[in-house]
PDB file of C-alpha atoms and ligand atoms in Angstrom:
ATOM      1  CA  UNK A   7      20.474  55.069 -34.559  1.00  0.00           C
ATOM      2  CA  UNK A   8      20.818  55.696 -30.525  1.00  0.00           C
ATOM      3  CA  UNK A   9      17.173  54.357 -29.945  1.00  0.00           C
ATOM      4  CA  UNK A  10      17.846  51.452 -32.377  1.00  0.00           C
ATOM      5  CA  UNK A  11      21.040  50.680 -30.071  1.00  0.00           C
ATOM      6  CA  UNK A  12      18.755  50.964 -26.534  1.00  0.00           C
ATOM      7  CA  UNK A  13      16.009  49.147 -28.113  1.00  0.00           C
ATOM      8  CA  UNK A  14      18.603  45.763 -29.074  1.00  0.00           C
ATOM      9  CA  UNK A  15      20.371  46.645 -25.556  1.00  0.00           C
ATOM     10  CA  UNK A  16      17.172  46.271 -24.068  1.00  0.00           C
ATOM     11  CA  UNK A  17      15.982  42.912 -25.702  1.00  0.00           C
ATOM     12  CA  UNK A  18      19.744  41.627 -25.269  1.00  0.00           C
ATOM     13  CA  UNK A  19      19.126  42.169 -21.535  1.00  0.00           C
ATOM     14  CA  UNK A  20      15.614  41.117 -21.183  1.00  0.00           C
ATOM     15  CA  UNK A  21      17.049  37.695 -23.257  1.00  0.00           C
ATOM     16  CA  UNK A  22      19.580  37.387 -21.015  1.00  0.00           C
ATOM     17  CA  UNK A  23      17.405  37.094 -17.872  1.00  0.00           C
ATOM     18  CA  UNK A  24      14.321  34.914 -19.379  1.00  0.00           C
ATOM     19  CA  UNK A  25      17.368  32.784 -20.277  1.00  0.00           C
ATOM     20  CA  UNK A  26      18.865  33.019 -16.543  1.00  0.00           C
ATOM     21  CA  UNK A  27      14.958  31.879 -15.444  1.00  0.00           C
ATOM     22  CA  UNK A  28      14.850  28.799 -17.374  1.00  0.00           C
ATOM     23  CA  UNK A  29      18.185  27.515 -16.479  1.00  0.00           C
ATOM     24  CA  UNK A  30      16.941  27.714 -12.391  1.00  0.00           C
ATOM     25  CA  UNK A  31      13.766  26.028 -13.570  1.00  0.00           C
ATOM     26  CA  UNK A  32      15.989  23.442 -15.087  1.00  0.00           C
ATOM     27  CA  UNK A  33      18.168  22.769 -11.609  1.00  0.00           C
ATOM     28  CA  UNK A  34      15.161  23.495  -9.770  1.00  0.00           C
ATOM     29  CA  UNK A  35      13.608  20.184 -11.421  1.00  0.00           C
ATOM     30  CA  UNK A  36      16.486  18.120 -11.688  1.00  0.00           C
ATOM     31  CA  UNK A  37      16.917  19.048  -7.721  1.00  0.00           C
ATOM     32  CA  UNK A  38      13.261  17.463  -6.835  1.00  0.00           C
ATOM     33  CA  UNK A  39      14.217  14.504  -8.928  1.00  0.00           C
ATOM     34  CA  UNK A  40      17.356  13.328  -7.237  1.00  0.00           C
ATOM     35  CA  UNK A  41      15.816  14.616  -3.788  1.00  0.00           C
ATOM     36  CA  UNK A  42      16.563  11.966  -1.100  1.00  0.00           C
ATOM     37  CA  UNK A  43      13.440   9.125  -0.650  1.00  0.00           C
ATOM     38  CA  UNK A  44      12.278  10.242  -3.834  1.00  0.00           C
ATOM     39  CA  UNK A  45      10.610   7.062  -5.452  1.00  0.00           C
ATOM     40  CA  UNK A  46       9.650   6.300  -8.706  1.00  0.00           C
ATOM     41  CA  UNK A  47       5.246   5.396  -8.293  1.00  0.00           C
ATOM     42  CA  UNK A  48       4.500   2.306  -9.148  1.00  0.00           C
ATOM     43  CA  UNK A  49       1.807   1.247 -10.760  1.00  0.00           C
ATOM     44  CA  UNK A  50      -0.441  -1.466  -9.471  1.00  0.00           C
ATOM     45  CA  UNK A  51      -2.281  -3.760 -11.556  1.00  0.00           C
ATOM     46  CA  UNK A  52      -5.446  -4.684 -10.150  1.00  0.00           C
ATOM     47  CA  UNK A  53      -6.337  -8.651 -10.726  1.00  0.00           C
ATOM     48  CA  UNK A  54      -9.200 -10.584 -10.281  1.00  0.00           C
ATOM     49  CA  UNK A  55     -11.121 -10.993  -7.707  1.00  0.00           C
ATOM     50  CA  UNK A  56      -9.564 -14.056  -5.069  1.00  0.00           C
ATOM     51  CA  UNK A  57     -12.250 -14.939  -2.173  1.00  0.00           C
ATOM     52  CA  UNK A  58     -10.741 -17.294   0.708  1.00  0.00           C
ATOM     53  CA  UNK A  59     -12.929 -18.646   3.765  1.00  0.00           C
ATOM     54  CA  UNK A  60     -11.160 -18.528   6.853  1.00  0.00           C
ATOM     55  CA  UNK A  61     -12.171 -19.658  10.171  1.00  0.00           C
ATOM     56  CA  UNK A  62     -11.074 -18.408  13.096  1.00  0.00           C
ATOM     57  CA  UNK A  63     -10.878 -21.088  16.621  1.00  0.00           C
ATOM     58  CA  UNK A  64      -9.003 -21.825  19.655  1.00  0.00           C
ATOM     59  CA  UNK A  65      -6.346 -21.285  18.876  1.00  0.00           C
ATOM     60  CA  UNK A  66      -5.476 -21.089  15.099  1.00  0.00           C
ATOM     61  CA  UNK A  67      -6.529 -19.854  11.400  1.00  0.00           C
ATOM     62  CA  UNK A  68      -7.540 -22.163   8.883  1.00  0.00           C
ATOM     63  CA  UNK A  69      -6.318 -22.108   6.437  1.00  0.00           C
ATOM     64  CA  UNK A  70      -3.162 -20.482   8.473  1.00  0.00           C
ATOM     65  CA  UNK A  71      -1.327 -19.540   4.746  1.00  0.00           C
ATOM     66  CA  UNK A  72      -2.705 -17.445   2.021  1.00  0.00           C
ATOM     67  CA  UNK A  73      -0.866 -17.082  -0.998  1.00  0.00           C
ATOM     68  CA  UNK A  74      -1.562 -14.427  -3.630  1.00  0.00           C
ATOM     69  CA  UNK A  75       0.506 -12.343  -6.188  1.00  0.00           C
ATOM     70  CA  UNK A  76       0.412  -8.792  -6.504  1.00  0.00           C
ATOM     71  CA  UNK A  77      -2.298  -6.947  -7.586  1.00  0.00           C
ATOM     72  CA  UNK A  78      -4.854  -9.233  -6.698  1.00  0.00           C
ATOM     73  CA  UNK A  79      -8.187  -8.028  -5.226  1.00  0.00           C
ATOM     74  CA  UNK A  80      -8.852 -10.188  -2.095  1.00  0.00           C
ATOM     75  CA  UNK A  81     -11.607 -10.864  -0.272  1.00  0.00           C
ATOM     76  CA  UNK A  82     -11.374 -12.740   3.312  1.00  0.00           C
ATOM     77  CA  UNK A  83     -14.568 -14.296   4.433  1.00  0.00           C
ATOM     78  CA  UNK A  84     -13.549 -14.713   8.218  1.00  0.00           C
ATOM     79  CA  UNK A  85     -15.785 -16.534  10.603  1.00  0.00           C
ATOM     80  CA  UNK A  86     -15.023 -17.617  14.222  1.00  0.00           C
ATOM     81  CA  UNK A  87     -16.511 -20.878  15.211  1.00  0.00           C
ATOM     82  CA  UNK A  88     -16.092 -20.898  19.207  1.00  0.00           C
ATOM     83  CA  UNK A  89     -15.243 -17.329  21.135  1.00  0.00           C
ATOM     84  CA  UNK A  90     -14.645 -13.729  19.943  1.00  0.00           C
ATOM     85  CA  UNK A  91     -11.878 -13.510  18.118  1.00  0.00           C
ATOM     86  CA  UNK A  92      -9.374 -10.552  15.873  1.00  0.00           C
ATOM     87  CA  UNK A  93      -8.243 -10.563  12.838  1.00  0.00           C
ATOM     88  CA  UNK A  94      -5.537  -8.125  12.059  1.00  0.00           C
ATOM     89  CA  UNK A  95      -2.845  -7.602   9.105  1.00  0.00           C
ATOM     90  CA  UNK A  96      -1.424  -4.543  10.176  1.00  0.00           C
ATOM     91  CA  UNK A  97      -0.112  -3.597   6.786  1.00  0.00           C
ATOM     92  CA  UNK A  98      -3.337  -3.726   4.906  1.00  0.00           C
ATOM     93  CA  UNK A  99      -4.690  -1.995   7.471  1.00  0.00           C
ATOM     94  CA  UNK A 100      -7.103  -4.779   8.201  1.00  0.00           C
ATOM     95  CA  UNK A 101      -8.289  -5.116  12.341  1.00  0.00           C
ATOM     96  CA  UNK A 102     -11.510  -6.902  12.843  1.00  0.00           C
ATOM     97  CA  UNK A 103     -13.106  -8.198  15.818  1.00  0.00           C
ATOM     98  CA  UNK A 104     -15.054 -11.336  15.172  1.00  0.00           C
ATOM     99  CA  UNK A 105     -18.018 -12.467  16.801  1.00  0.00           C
ATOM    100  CA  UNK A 106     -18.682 -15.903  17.031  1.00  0.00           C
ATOM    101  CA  UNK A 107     -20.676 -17.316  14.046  1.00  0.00           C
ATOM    102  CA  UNK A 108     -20.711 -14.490  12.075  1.00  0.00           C
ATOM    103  CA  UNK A 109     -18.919 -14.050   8.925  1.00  0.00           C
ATOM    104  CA  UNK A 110     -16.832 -10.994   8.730  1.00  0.00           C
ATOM    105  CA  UNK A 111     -15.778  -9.825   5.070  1.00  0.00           C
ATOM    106  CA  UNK A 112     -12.315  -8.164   4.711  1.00  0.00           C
ATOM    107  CA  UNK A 113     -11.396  -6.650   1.582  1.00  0.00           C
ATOM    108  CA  UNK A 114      -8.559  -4.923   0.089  1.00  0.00           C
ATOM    109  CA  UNK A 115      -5.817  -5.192  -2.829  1.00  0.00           C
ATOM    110  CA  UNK A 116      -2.396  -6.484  -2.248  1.00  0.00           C
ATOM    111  CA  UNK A 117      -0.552  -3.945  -3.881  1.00  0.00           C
ATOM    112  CA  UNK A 118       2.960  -5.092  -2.068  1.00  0.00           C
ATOM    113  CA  UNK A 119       5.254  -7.686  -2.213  1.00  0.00           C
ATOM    114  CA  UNK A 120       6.002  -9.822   0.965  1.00  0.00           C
ATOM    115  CA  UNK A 121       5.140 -11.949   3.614  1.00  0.00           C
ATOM    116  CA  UNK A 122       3.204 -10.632   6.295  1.00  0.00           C
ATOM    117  CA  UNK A 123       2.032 -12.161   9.767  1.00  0.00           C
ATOM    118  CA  UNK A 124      -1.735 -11.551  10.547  1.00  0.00           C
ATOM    119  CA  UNK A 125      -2.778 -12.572  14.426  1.00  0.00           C
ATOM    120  CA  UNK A 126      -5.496 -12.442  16.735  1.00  0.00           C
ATOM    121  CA  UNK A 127      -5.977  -9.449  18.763  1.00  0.00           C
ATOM    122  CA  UNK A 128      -8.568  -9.955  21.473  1.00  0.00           C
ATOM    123  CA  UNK A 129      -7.382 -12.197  24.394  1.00  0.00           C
ATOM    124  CA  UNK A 130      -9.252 -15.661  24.420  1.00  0.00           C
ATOM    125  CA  UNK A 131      -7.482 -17.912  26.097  1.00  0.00           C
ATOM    126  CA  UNK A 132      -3.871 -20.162  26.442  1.00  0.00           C
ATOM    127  CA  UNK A 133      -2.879 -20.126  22.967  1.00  0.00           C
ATOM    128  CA  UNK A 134      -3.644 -16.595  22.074  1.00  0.00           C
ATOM    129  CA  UNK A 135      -0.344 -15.538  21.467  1.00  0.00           C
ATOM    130  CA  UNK A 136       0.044 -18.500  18.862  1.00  0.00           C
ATOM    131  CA  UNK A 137      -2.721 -17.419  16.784  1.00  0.00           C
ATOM    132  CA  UNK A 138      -1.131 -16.277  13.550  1.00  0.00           C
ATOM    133  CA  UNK A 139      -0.773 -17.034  10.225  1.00  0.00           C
ATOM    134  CA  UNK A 140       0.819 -15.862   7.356  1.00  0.00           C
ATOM    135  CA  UNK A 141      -0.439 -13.943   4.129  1.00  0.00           C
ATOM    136  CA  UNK A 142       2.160 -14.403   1.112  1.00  0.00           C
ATOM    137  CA  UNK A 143       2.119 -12.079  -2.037  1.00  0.00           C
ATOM    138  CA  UNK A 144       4.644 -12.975  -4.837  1.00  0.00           C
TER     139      UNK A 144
HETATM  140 CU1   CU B 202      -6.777 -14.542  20.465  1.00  0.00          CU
END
């Protein structure tokens, strides 16, 4: 009868603590989830293919807009016509240097809303600093 009354004391107490575990898993988890700059991950949809030919001259892009929508796979066919030139959009982590008349081939997937600048980076001449254009994704 005294053994029979350890033994139940003894799975009473080792229930009590595997009990005591899962509750601090519990908190544990719901304490990562609400953690601050935690962010749901969003899933990207990956489009077709969209190829644009850009050329690159004193002092401008053309075209100097690209529009695209999320999730497209793009492909930038950049070619300067006149002097070396850069191509950079600094949030696709795109920065190219092109040399005249050759074609340089950017790739990458917009996989972010927004409107972002991209510019020339290599100095060639009085309008340098107005060499931008804009890439749109909707
Ligand atoms: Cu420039």
């Amino acid at each position: 009868m005294k053994r029979c009354f350890i033994l139940l004391l003894l799975v009473f107490i080792i229930g009590c603590s595997s009990n005591s575990d899962i509750v601090n898993d519990e908190s544990g988890v719901v304490s990562k989830l609400s953690a601050p700059g935690f962010e749901d991950i969003e899933e990207t949809v990956v489009d077709d293919l969209k190829e644009f030919n850009i050329i690159a001259k004193q002092w401008r892009f053309e075209p100097d807009i690209i529009e695209i929508n999320k999730g497209d796979r793009i492909k930038l066919n950049v070619k300067s016509i006149d002097v070396t030139h850069g191509f950079v959009i600094s949030q696709f982590n795109v920065n190219e240097i092109l040399i005249p008349g050759e074609t340089t081939v950017v790739e990458f997937i917009a996989d972010k809303n927004g409107e972002y600048t991209f510019f020339c980076s290599v100095q060639c001449g009085d309008g340098h600093s107005n060499m931008n254009g804009k890439l749109i994704v909707n």
